[in-house]
Coordinates of C-alpha atoms in Angstrom, one line a residue:
M12 CA 86.5 155.6 175.0
L13 CA 83.1 155.8 173.5
A14 CA 81.3 153.6 176.1
G15 CA 83.0 155.6 178.6
M16 CA 81.8 158.9 177.2
N17 CA 78.1 157.9 177.2
R18 CA 78.4 156.6 181.0
S19 CA 80.2 159.9 181.9
L20 CA 78.1 162.6 179.7
N21 CA 74.7 161.0 178.5
R22 CA 73.0 161.3 181.9
R23 CA 69.5 160.4 181.0
P24 CA 66.7 161.4 183.8
D25 CA 63.9 158.8 184.0
S26 CA 60.4 159.8 182.9
S27 CA 59.6 160.8 186.8
S28 CA 62.2 163.4 186.9
D29 CA 62.0 167.2 186.1
G30 CA 64.1 167.0 183.0
G31 CA 67.6 168.0 184.5
N32 CA 66.9 171.8 184.9
G33 CA 66.1 171.9 188.7
G34 CA 62.5 172.3 188.3
K35 CA 62.9 175.6 186.3
G36 CA 60.0 176.4 183.7
N37 CA 59.9 178.3 180.7
G38 CA 58.2 181.2 182.2
N39 CA 54.6 180.5 180.8
G40 CA 53.4 178.5 183.3
S41 CA 53.6 175.3 181.6
G42 CA 56.6 174.3 183.7
A43 CA 58.3 173.0 180.5
P44 CA 62.0 173.7 180.5
R45 CA 63.3 176.2 178.0
V46 CA 65.1 174.8 175.1
L47 CA 67.3 176.4 172.5
L48 CA 68.5 174.6 169.3
S49 CA 71.1 176.2 167.1
S50 CA 73.2 175.2 164.0
P51 CA 77.1 176.7 164.4
W52 CA 77.1 180.2 164.1
F53 CA 78.0 181.6 160.4
P54 CA 80.6 182.2 158.9
E55 CA 83.0 180.7 161.7
G56 CA 81.2 177.1 161.5
Y57 CA 81.0 177.0 157.4
K58 CA 84.6 177.5 156.2
S59 CA 84.6 177.0 152.7
Q60 CA 86.7 174.2 151.0
A61 CA 88.2 173.0 147.7
W62 CA 86.1 175.2 145.5
D63 CA 86.4 178.2 147.5
N64 CA 82.4 178.0 147.8
P65 CA 79.9 178.1 150.8
V66 CA 80.0 174.8 152.4
T67 CA 76.1 175.0 152.5
D68 CA 76.2 175.1 148.4
F69 CA 75.7 171.2 147.4
G70 CA 75.1 172.1 143.7
D71 CA 78.9 173.2 142.9
L72 CA 80.5 171.8 145.9
Q73 CA 79.2 168.4 145.4
F74 CA 77.0 167.6 142.3
T75 CA 77.9 170.0 139.1
G76 CA 81.3 171.0 139.9
H77 CA 83.4 172.2 136.8
Q78 CA 80.5 172.8 134.4
D79 CA 81.0 176.2 133.2
L80 CA 78.1 178.4 133.1
F81 CA 76.1 175.4 134.0
V82 CA 77.1 175.0 137.4
L83 CA 74.4 175.0 139.8
H84 CA 74.1 176.8 143.2
G85 CA 72.1 174.5 145.5
H86 CA 71.0 174.7 149.1
M87 CA 69.3 172.6 151.7
H88 CA 68.5 173.6 155.2
E89 CA 69.9 171.7 158.3
L90 CA 67.1 169.6 159.3
F91 CA 68.0 167.9 162.7
A92 CA 66.0 170.7 164.8
H93 CA 62.9 170.7 162.5
V94 CA 63.0 166.8 163.3
I95 CA 63.2 167.2 167.1
G96 CA 61.3 170.8 167.5
Q97 CA 58.1 169.7 165.9
N98 CA 58.3 166.3 168.2
L99 CA 58.8 168.1 171.6
R100 CA 55.8 168.8 173.9
G101 CA 56.8 172.2 175.0
P102 CA 57.9 175.2 173.1
S103 CA 61.8 175.5 171.4
V104 CA 63.6 177.8 169.5
Y105 CA 66.0 177.0 166.7
L106 CA 68.5 179.3 165.2
E107 CA 69.8 178.4 161.9
Y108 CA 73.0 180.0 160.4
P109 CA 73.0 182.8 163.3
R110 CA 75.7 185.2 163.3
K111 CA 77.6 185.5 166.5
E112 CA 75.7 188.1 167.6
H113 CA 72.4 186.8 167.3
F114 CA 73.5 183.7 169.1
L115 CA 74.9 185.5 172.0
A116 CA 71.8 187.8 172.3
E117 CA 69.9 184.6 172.5
V118 CA 71.6 182.6 175.1
R119 CA 71.6 185.9 177.3
K120 CA 67.8 185.1 177.6
G121 CA 68.8 182.1 179.9
Y122 CA 67.7 178.8 178.5
D123 CA 67.7 175.3 180.6
F124 CA 69.1 173.7 177.5
V125 CA 71.1 174.7 174.6
G126 CA 71.4 172.0 171.9
I127 CA 74.0 172.5 168.9
H128 CA 74.0 170.4 166.0
L129 CA 77.5 170.0 164.2
F130 CA 79.4 168.0 161.6
Y131 CA 82.9 167.1 162.3
N132 CA 84.5 170.2 160.5
Q133 CA 82.4 172.3 162.8
V134 CA 83.8 171.1 165.9
E135 CA 86.2 174.3 166.8
A136 CA 83.6 176.8 166.4
T137 CA 80.9 174.9 168.0
F138 CA 83.5 174.4 171.2
D139 CA 83.6 178.5 171.2
M140 CA 79.7 178.5 171.1
C141 CA 80.0 176.2 174.3
R142 CA 82.3 178.9 176.1
A143 CA 80.0 181.6 175.2
V144 CA 77.3 179.5 176.8
R145 CA 79.2 178.9 179.9
E146 CA 80.1 182.5 180.2
L147 CA 76.6 184.0 179.4
S148 CA 74.2 181.4 181.1
P149 CA 76.1 179.2 183.5
H150 CA 73.0 177.2 184.5
S151 CA 72.5 175.9 180.8
K152 CA 73.0 172.5 180.0
I153 CA 74.7 171.9 176.8
V154 CA 73.8 169.2 174.6
L155 CA 76.0 168.4 171.2
G156 CA 74.6 166.1 168.6
G157 CA 75.1 165.2 165.1
Y158 CA 78.2 163.7 163.3
G159 CA 80.4 165.8 164.8
A160 CA 79.3 164.9 168.4
L161 CA 80.6 161.3 167.3
G162 CA 83.7 162.8 166.4
I163 CA 84.1 164.4 169.9
A164 CA 83.3 161.3 171.7
E165 CA 86.0 159.7 169.7
M166 CA 88.9 162.4 170.2
V167 CA 88.1 164.4 173.3
P168 CA 88.5 163.0 176.8
P169 CA 85.3 163.4 179.2
G170 CA 87.5 165.4 181.6
E171 CA 88.4 167.7 178.7
L172 CA 84.8 168.1 177.4
K173 CA 83.2 168.3 180.5
P174 CA 83.8 172.2 180.9
L175 CA 82.3 172.5 177.5
A176 CA 79.4 170.3 177.2
D177 CA 77.0 168.4 179.5
Y178 CA 75.5 166.0 177.0
L179 CA 76.4 164.1 173.7
C180 CA 73.5 162.9 171.6
L181 CA 74.7 159.8 169.8
G182 CA 72.1 158.4 167.8
E183 CA 68.2 159.3 167.2
G184 CA 67.7 162.8 168.7
I185 CA 63.8 162.6 169.3
G186 CA 64.0 160.1 172.0
F187 CA 67.1 161.7 173.5
M188 CA 65.6 165.0 174.1
R189 CA 62.3 163.7 175.2
K190 CA 64.1 161.7 177.8
L191 CA 66.3 164.5 179.0
L192 CA 63.3 166.8 179.2
G193 CA 61.1 164.1 180.9
E194 CA 58.9 163.9 178.2
P195 CA 57.0 160.7 177.0
A196 CA 59.6 159.0 174.9
D197 CA 56.8 156.9 173.0
A198 CA 54.7 159.9 172.1
P199 CA 53.8 159.9 168.1
I200 CA 56.4 161.2 165.8
E201 CA 55.2 163.9 163.3
I202 CA 57.6 165.0 160.5
S203 CA 56.0 167.9 158.1
H204 CA 56.7 171.3 156.8
M205 CA 60.6 171.0 156.3
P206 CA 61.9 174.1 155.0
R207 CA 62.1 174.1 151.5
G208 CA 65.4 174.2 149.5
G209 CA 66.6 174.3 145.8
V210 CA 69.0 175.0 143.2
T211 CA 69.6 177.8 140.7
L212 CA 72.1 178.9 137.9
P213 CA 73.3 182.0 140.0
W214 CA 73.7 184.1 136.7
Q215 CA 70.0 183.4 135.9
K216 CA 68.7 183.7 139.3
R217 CA 70.9 184.7 142.3
Y218 CA 69.0 183.7 145.1
I219 CA 67.4 180.3 145.5
T220 CA 63.5 180.5 145.4
N221 CA 62.9 177.1 147.3
E222 CA 61.4 174.6 144.4
M223 CA 62.4 171.8 146.4
G224 CA 60.2 170.0 149.1
V225 CA 62.2 168.0 151.8
V226 CA 61.0 165.2 154.1
V227 CA 63.2 163.1 156.6
A228 CA 61.9 159.3 156.3
S229 CA 64.1 157.3 158.5
L230 CA 67.8 157.3 160.1
G231 CA 70.6 154.7 160.0
C232 CA 72.1 151.9 157.6
P233 CA 72.8 148.1 158.4
Y234 CA 75.4 147.6 155.7
G235 CA 78.2 148.6 158.0
C236 CA 80.7 150.4 155.6
D237 CA 84.1 151.1 157.6
F238 CA 83.9 154.8 156.5
C239 CA 80.4 155.5 157.1
G240 CA 79.4 157.8 160.4
T241 CA 75.9 157.0 159.8
T242 CA 76.7 153.3 160.6
K243 CA 78.3 154.2 164.0
M244 CA 75.8 156.8 165.0
F245 CA 72.9 154.1 164.6
N246 CA 74.6 150.9 165.4
R247 CA 73.8 149.5 162.1
R248 CA 70.0 149.9 162.4
R249 CA 67.6 151.5 160.3
L250 CA 65.1 153.5 162.4
V251 CA 62.0 154.7 160.5
L252 CA 60.4 157.8 162.0
V253 CA 57.6 158.1 159.3
P254 CA 55.4 155.2 157.9
P255 CA 54.6 154.8 154.4
R256 CA 51.3 156.6 154.7
K257 CA 52.2 159.5 156.3
L258 CA 55.5 159.7 154.1
A259 CA 53.2 159.8 151.0
A260 CA 50.9 162.4 152.2
E261 CA 53.7 164.8 153.0
I262 CA 55.0 164.3 149.5
V263 CA 51.5 164.9 148.3
R264 CA 50.9 168.1 150.7
I265 CA 54.4 169.6 149.2
Y266 CA 53.4 169.2 145.7
E267 CA 49.7 170.4 146.3
E268 CA 50.5 173.5 148.6
D269 CA 53.3 174.9 146.4
P270 CA 52.6 174.3 142.5
R271 CA 56.2 175.4 141.8
T272 CA 57.8 172.0 143.5
M273 CA 59.9 170.5 141.0
L274 CA 60.8 167.6 143.1
V275 CA 60.8 166.1 147.1
A276 CA 63.8 165.0 148.4
V277 CA 63.2 162.2 150.9
Y278 CA 66.1 161.7 153.2
E279 CA 67.0 158.3 154.5
E280 CA 70.2 156.2 154.0
D281 CA 69.0 153.8 151.6
S282 CA 65.3 153.7 150.4
F283 CA 65.5 150.8 148.3
L284 CA 66.7 148.7 151.4
D285 CA 63.1 147.6 152.4
H286 CA 61.2 147.4 149.1
E287 CA 57.8 146.8 151.2
Y288 CA 57.9 150.0 152.8
L289 CA 58.7 151.9 149.3
E290 CA 56.1 149.9 147.4
E291 CA 53.7 151.0 150.1
V292 CA 54.7 154.5 149.7
G293 CA 53.8 153.9 145.8
E294 CA 50.4 152.6 146.7
H295 CA 49.5 155.5 148.5
L296 CA 50.8 158.0 146.0
R297 CA 49.1 156.1 143.3
A298 CA 45.5 156.4 145.0
S299 CA 46.2 160.3 145.8
G300 CA 45.1 163.0 143.3
P301 CA 48.3 163.7 141.8
G302 CA 49.3 160.2 141.7
L303 CA 52.9 159.4 140.7
A304 CA 53.3 162.7 139.2
A305 CA 54.3 163.4 143.0
A306 CA 57.7 162.1 142.4
F307 CA 60.6 162.2 144.8
W308 CA 64.2 161.8 145.0
V309 CA 66.0 159.2 147.1
L310 CA 69.2 157.8 148.5
G311 CA 70.1 153.9 147.8
G312 CA 72.4 151.1 147.2
I313 CA 73.5 149.1 144.3
K314 CA 72.8 145.7 146.5
S315 CA 69.6 146.8 147.7
I316 CA 68.3 147.4 144.0
H317 CA 69.3 144.0 143.1
Q318 CA 67.2 142.5 145.8
W319 CA 64.1 143.7 144.4
G320 CA 64.1 140.6 141.9
E321 CA 62.1 140.4 138.9
D322 CA 60.4 143.3 137.1
R323 CA 62.5 145.5 139.5
W324 CA 62.8 148.5 137.4
R325 CA 58.9 148.7 136.5
R326 CA 58.3 148.1 140.4
I327 CA 60.8 150.9 141.3
A328 CA 59.3 153.3 138.6
R329 CA 55.5 152.8 140.0
T330 CA 56.8 153.8 143.5
G331 CA 57.1 157.3 142.4
V332 CA 61.0 157.6 142.5
A333 CA 61.9 160.0 140.0
S334 CA 65.9 160.5 141.0
A335 CA 68.2 158.5 143.1
F336 CA 71.6 159.2 144.8
L337 CA 73.6 155.9 144.5
G338 CA 77.0 155.1 146.4
V339 CA 79.2 153.5 143.6
E340 CA 82.4 154.4 145.9
S341 CA 84.6 152.5 143.4
K342 CA 84.8 149.8 140.7
F343 CA 86.8 147.5 143.1
A344 CA 84.4 148.3 146.3
E345 CA 82.7 144.8 146.1
A346 CA 85.8 142.8 145.7
E347 CA 87.4 144.9 148.7
G348 CA 84.5 143.9 150.9
Y349 CA 81.8 146.8 150.5
V350 CA 78.7 144.9 150.4
K351 CA 76.3 147.4 149.6
R352 CA 77.9 147.7 146.2
A353 CA 77.6 144.3 145.2
G354 CA 75.7 143.7 141.7
D355 CA 76.0 145.1 138.3
T356 CA 76.6 148.8 138.9
R357 CA 76.0 149.5 135.0
E358 CA 72.8 147.8 134.6
V359 CA 71.6 149.7 137.4
F360 CA 72.7 153.1 136.0
D361 CA 71.4 152.1 132.5
Q362 CA 68.2 150.8 133.7
L363 CA 67.1 153.6 135.8
H364 CA 68.0 156.1 133.1
A365 CA 66.1 154.0 130.6
H366 CA 63.1 154.4 132.9
G367 CA 63.2 158.0 133.7
I368 CA 65.1 158.1 136.8
T369 CA 67.9 160.3 137.0
T370 CA 71.1 159.6 139.0
T371 CA 73.6 160.9 141.3
G372 CA 76.6 159.0 141.3
A373 CA 79.1 159.1 144.1
W374 CA 82.7 157.9 143.9
V375 CA 85.5 158.1 146.5
C376 CA 89.4 158.8 145.3
G377 CA 92.3 157.8 147.9
W378 CA 91.6 154.1 149.1
D379 CA 94.2 152.0 150.1
F380 CA 93.7 149.7 147.2
H381 CA 93.7 152.9 144.7
T382 CA 97.3 152.7 142.9
R383 CA 98.7 154.8 140.5
E384 CA 98.1 152.0 137.9
N385 CA 94.3 151.6 138.7
V386 CA 92.8 154.9 139.9
Q387 CA 92.4 156.3 136.5
E388 CA 90.9 152.8 135.3
D389 CA 88.4 153.3 138.2
L390 CA 87.7 157.0 137.6
A391 CA 86.9 155.9 134.1
F392 CA 84.6 153.3 134.8
F393 CA 82.7 155.8 137.2
L394 CA 82.4 158.2 134.4
S395 CA 81.3 155.6 132.0
L396 CA 78.1 155.1 133.8
K397 CA 76.9 159.0 132.7
P398 CA 75.6 159.5 136.1
T399 CA 73.4 162.7 135.4
M400 CA 74.9 164.4 138.5
H401 CA 78.0 163.2 140.5
Q402 CA 79.7 163.6 143.8
L403 CA 83.4 162.8 143.8
T404 CA 84.9 163.2 147.0
T405 CA 88.4 162.4 148.9
L406 CA 88.4 159.3 151.3
C407 CA 88.1 161.0 154.8
P408 CA 88.4 158.8 158.1
F409 CA 85.9 160.7 160.2
P410 CA 86.3 160.2 163.8
G411 CA 84.4 157.1 165.5
T412 CA 84.4 155.0 162.2
D413 CA 86.2 151.6 161.9
L414 CA 88.3 153.3 159.2
F415 CA 89.7 155.9 161.6
R416 CA 90.4 153.6 164.1
R417 CA 92.6 151.7 161.8
L418 CA 94.4 154.4 160.1
R419 CA 94.8 155.8 163.5
K420 CA 96.5 152.3 164.9
E421 CA 98.6 152.3 161.7
G422 CA 100.2 155.9 162.5
R423 CA 98.3 157.8 159.5
V424 CA 96.1 160.1 161.2
P425 CA 98.4 163.2 162.3
E426 CA 98.1 164.0 166.1
N427 CA 97.3 167.6 165.4
L428 CA 94.1 166.7 163.4
R429 CA 92.6 169.6 161.9
W430 CA 88.9 169.4 162.7
Q431 CA 88.1 172.0 160.0
D432 CA 89.6 169.7 157.1
L433 CA 87.6 166.7 158.2
S434 CA 85.2 166.8 155.3
F435 CA 84.7 165.0 152.0
F436 CA 86.5 167.9 150.4
G437 CA 89.2 168.6 153.1
A438 CA 91.9 166.1 152.0
G439 CA 91.1 163.9 155.2
G440 CA 91.9 166.0 157.7
G441 CA 95.7 165.3 157.2
V442 CA 95.5 161.6 156.9
K443 CA 98.5 160.0 155.2
Y444 CA 97.3 158.2 152.0
K445 CA 98.9 155.2 151.1
N446 CA 99.8 155.7 147.7
F447 CA 99.6 159.4 147.0
E448 CA 99.8 162.8 148.3
A449 CA 96.7 164.8 149.6
H450 CA 97.0 167.1 146.8
E451 CA 97.2 164.5 144.1
I452 CA 93.8 163.0 145.5
M453 CA 92.3 166.5 145.3
E454 CA 93.5 167.0 141.8
L455 CA 92.1 163.7 140.5
V456 CA 88.9 164.9 142.1
H457 CA 88.9 167.9 140.2
S458 CA 90.0 166.4 137.0
G459 CA 87.2 163.8 137.4
Y460 CA 84.3 166.6 137.3
R461 CA 86.2 168.3 134.6
K462 CA 86.0 165.1 132.4
S463 CA 82.4 164.4 133.3
Y464 CA 81.7 167.5 131.6
E465 CA 83.6 167.3 128.8
L466 CA 82.5 163.7 127.9
W467 CA 78.8 164.2 128.9
G468 CA 77.9 167.7 128.7
P469 CA 75.9 169.9 131.6
S470 CA 73.9 167.7 134.1
L471 CA 71.1 169.6 133.2
M472 CA 70.9 168.4 129.8
R473 CA 71.4 164.9 131.0
T474 CA 68.7 165.5 133.1
L475 CA 66.5 166.4 129.8
E476 CA 67.6 163.2 128.0
V477 CA 66.6 161.1 131.1
A478 CA 63.2 162.7 131.5
L479 CA 62.8 162.3 127.6
N480 CA 63.3 158.5 128.4
G481 CA 60.9 158.5 131.0
Y482 CA 58.3 160.2 129.2
E483 CA 58.5 158.0 126.1
W484 CA 58.5 154.8 128.5
C485 CA 55.6 155.7 130.9
R486 CA 53.3 156.4 127.7
A487 CA 54.3 153.2 126.0
S488 CA 53.7 151.2 129.4
G489 CA 50.1 150.7 128.9
D490 CA 49.9 151.6 132.6
Q491 CA 47.5 154.3 133.7
D492 CA 49.4 155.1 136.9
L493 CA 52.6 155.5 134.7
Y494 CA 50.6 157.8 132.6
K495 CA 50.7 160.1 135.6
K496 CA 54.3 159.8 136.2
A497 CA 54.6 160.9 132.3
N498 CA 53.2 164.0 133.4
F499 CA 55.8 165.0 135.7
H500 CA 58.7 163.8 133.3
R501 CA 56.8 166.1 130.6
R502 CA 57.2 169.0 133.1
Q503 CA 60.6 168.2 133.6
I504 CA 61.1 168.4 129.8
L505 CA 59.4 171.6 129.4
Q506 CA 61.4 173.3 132.1
M507 CA 64.9 172.3 130.8
Y508 CA 64.1 173.6 127.2
P509 CA 65.0 176.9 127.4
L510 CA 68.3 176.1 128.4
L511 CA 68.9 173.9 125.6
P512 CA 70.1 176.5 123.0
T513 CA 72.4 177.9 125.6
A514 CA 74.0 174.4 126.1
I515 CA 74.4 174.0 122.5
E516 CA 76.3 177.5 122.0
F517 CA 78.3 176.9 124.9
A518 CA 78.9 173.1 124.7
P519 CA 82.5 172.1 125.7
N520 CA 83.3 170.5 122.6
G521 CA 82.2 169.3 119.3
F522 CA 81.1 165.9 120.5
V523 CA 78.9 167.3 123.5
R524 CA 77.6 170.1 120.8
R525 CA 76.3 167.1 118.3
W526 CA 74.8 165.2 121.1
L527 CA 72.7 168.3 122.2
R528 CA 71.8 169.0 118.8
E529 CA 70.5 165.4 118.6
L530 CA 68.5 166.1 122.0
D531 CA 67.1 169.1 120.4
A532 CA 65.8 167.0 117.6
R533 CA 64.5 164.4 119.7
Y534 CA 62.7 166.9 121.8
R535 CA 60.9 168.2 118.8
R536 CA 59.9 164.6 117.6
V537 CA 58.6 163.6 120.9
I538 CA 57.2 166.9 122.2
G539 CA 56.5 169.0 119.2
E540 CA 57.6 172.1 118.0
P541 CA 58.2 174.4 121.4
A542 CA 55.7 176.9 121.9
S543 CA 56.5 180.6 121.5
I544 CA 56.8 181.5 125.1
H545 CA 59.5 178.9 125.1
K546 CA 61.1 180.2 122.4
V547 CA 61.4 183.8 123.8
M548 CA 62.5 182.4 127.2
A549 CA 65.2 180.2 125.5
A550 CA 66.3 183.9 123.7
L551 CA 66.5 185.2 126.8
V552 CA 68.4 182.7 128.8
L553 CA 71.1 182.9 125.7
E554 CA 71.6 186.3 126.1
K555 CA 72.1 186.1 130.0
A556 CA 74.4 183.4 129.2
R557 CA 76.4 185.5 126.4
H558 CA 76.7 188.4 128.9
E559 CA 77.8 186.2 131.8
R560 CA 80.5 184.9 129.7
K561 CA 81.8 188.4 128.8
Q562 CA 81.8 189.4 132.2
R563 CA 83.7 186.5 133.2
Q564 CA 86.3 187.2 130.4
A565 CA 86.5 190.7 131.5
S566 CA 87.0 189.9 135.3
G567 CA 89.1 187.0 134.8
R568 CA 86.8 185.2 137.5
D569 CA 85.1 181.7 136.9
R570 CA 81.7 183.2 138.4
H571 CA 80.8 186.8 137.9
V572 CA 77.7 186.6 140.4
Q573 CA 78.7 186.4 144.0
I574 CA 76.6 183.6 145.8
P575 CA 75.1 185.2 149.0
D576 CA 75.5 184.0 152.3
P577 CA 72.8 181.8 153.9
R578 CA 70.1 184.0 155.7
A579 CA 70.1 183.9 159.4
V580 CA 66.7 182.5 160.4
R581 CA 64.9 181.8 164.0
Y582 CA 62.2 179.3 164.1
D583 CA 59.8 179.4 167.1
F584 CA 57.9 175.7 167.6
A585 CA 55.0 175.6 169.8
G586 CA 55.5 172.0 170.4
Y587 CA 53.0 169.3 169.8
A588 CA 50.9 169.7 172.8
T589 CA 49.4 173.1 171.1
A590 CA 50.6 172.8 167.5
R591 CA 47.3 172.2 165.2
P592 CA 47.6 169.0 162.9
G593 CA 48.2 169.7 159.3
E594 CA 49.7 173.2 159.9
R595 CA 53.2 174.5 159.6
P596 CA 54.6 173.7 163.3
Y597 CA 56.8 176.6 163.6
V598 CA 56.8 180.6 163.1
Q599 CA 59.8 181.6 160.7
S600 CA 61.6 184.8 161.2
F601 CA 64.7 186.6 159.8
L602 CA 66.9 188.0 162.3
E603 CA 68.5 190.7 159.9
H604 CA 67.4 192.7 157.1
D605 CA 68.9 191.6 153.7
R606 CA 68.7 194.7 151.4
S607 CA 70.2 192.6 148.6
W608 CA 67.3 190.0 149.1
E609 CA 64.9 193.0 149.0
R610 CA 66.4 194.1 145.7
F611 CA 66.2 190.9 144.1
R612 CA 62.6 190.1 145.2
R613 CA 61.4 193.8 143.8
A614 CA 63.4 192.9 140.3
H615 CA 61.9 189.3 140.3
N616 CA 58.5 190.4 141.0
A617 CA 58.9 193.1 138.4
G618 CA 59.9 190.7 135.9
A619 CA 57.2 188.0 136.7
R620 CA 54.8 191.0 135.8
V621 CA 56.3 191.4 132.5
T622 CA 56.7 187.5 131.9
S623 CA 53.0 187.1 132.8
V624 CA 51.7 189.7 130.0
V625 CA 54.6 188.4 127.3
N626 CA 53.4 184.6 128.2
E627 CA 49.9 185.3 127.6
A628 CA 50.2 187.1 124.4
A629 CA 52.5 184.2 123.1
R630 CA 49.9 182.0 123.9
L631 CA 47.1 183.8 122.1
Y632 CA 49.7 184.2 119.3
D633 CA 50.1 180.5 119.1
H634 CA 46.6 179.8 119.3
L635 CA 46.2 181.8 116.0
R636 CA 48.6 179.8 114.3
R637 CA 47.8 176.2 115.6
R638 CA 44.5 175.0 114.6
T639 CA 44.4 171.5 116.2
R640 CA 42.9 170.9 119.8
P641 CA 46.2 168.8 120.8
D642 CA 48.5 171.7 119.5
R643 CA 46.4 174.3 121.5
E644 CA 46.5 172.0 124.5
A645 CA 50.3 171.9 124.2
V646 CA 50.5 175.5 124.1
D647 CA 48.2 176.1 127.1
E648 CA 50.0 173.6 129.0
A649 CA 53.3 175.6 128.2
A650 CA 51.9 178.9 129.3
R651 CA 50.6 177.3 132.5
L652 CA 54.2 176.0 133.4
I653 CA 55.5 179.5 132.6
A654 CA 52.8 180.8 134.7
T655 CA 53.7 178.9 137.8
F656 CA 57.2 179.8 138.3
S657 CA 56.2 183.7 137.4
V658 CA 54.7 184.1 141.0
P659 CA 55.7 187.0 143.0
L660 CA 58.0 186.4 145.9
T661 CA 56.8 187.6 149.3

């Protein structure tokens, strides 16, 4: 069916064609087709699941669930259109999280192509968007891409899809769209200025203020896990989009243009797979101004790390990697044939932590090999790794994957498959698990998050512990490049400290509280006595936490502060033919006025002004008390860090 779908829908004009738009231009004399890209409209395409939180929230929904006051709210933008839009020759428009009225108004302008990127659980909402395009702009050609398109290719016969869409983009989107529009497919690829994301404690700061940078480095994975949509989407290939030199330059740019940057996320399926590529990134970073202080987050596999051979931990640290998402999947995964998982998992986690690299471990519940006798053993093994953060999910057979086809052949996929439930937290879309009921799988996932918090405390404090490891190891390494990375870890430590007294007071149990007190003693031993401004900030955070706890007790709700919906945004891309190198390739505008955001911004800016005054007063006070030069330099460093995060929001 997949091959048939490609033949009937993926019509690819050659470079001499008019791009499939009948010769229509964009109205500005360039002759380029008019292109509208969009994410699914909100909220219909973003139904909440499991935690009853927004599905755009990767903090609570994935990485810090059930951590009481220390649950993070996180957000990263949908990046597909930014990769495509800045690599088309002509102009294009991207709508991110549009409300229905925004999308309909834009479609009425009569674009030649309308492209929608979707995940599996957004298919139904996307089909409604397609029907609206057919009605309001009948001449527009509709392109569907992303993992949802892979599911559609598997589940929807071409005859049923034809009234809704004209093309399915299965694979890399830049080349696909260039061919479709009649543009040179081999033109250089540039990926820069991706919209920033971030995390926050919602009771401390309701809105995310974008302290994390993002860049996309490659697509695809060669390992071929049967549950993985990426494997199918890119035919077990790794497609490099950005060479090492450009990746390093983009990471440095992100840090230098915004001093608030806490970390840069580098998106590719397994950054450790090609050690020569990653080590070259490290070479370019070490030659830059910030050096390895321009650290970044990656995804990786256990087997890929073991392939680095001797002295691998030091070599990995010297690349600039400071955090890694690692697919553990299961203690039994290697024995069950998942080669990506081959190797000593415990060694990987222990050594990364020892070298200052935080981890986000991923565990999957509901495998056929999970029984009532071994599932708790599997979960206990995963929790014993002490991942800094974690993603515990249900096994979901996504349409188009080998796992889906096997379970469908076995009669374990329902005929009325619920697209909306096809996600890591949607109980497999109604799949019949071999040894458990769906609600039991979800309860195991929830219990895993709760046990992790009860064992190891807040992820934020685990981050502080690993940062202390990294700071001490880098300082003792005798390596001048790693001394610069020690600066990154020191900054992490100073950022985390104001939360430590709150974590101690609200620890889930005595075991965790004792560990946190030991962490406080270690901080003072390694970093020194906290600066006065840090003590002031810690006291303020503690009072906010006490207030939040009282509000929760009074309301009976787990979270007193309501997480705001993502804002509807429009991005206008000029196209690479007219874009200026090194500058942002788009103009961003919000599609509606958010009064709540404006109130937050005014309050934040007022608080920033007060903080600046208190910060300077505390710095001068400490200078009077601390006579030695190293002590005063430490005070100045703490003051600079507070000042960095006390800038007004525009």
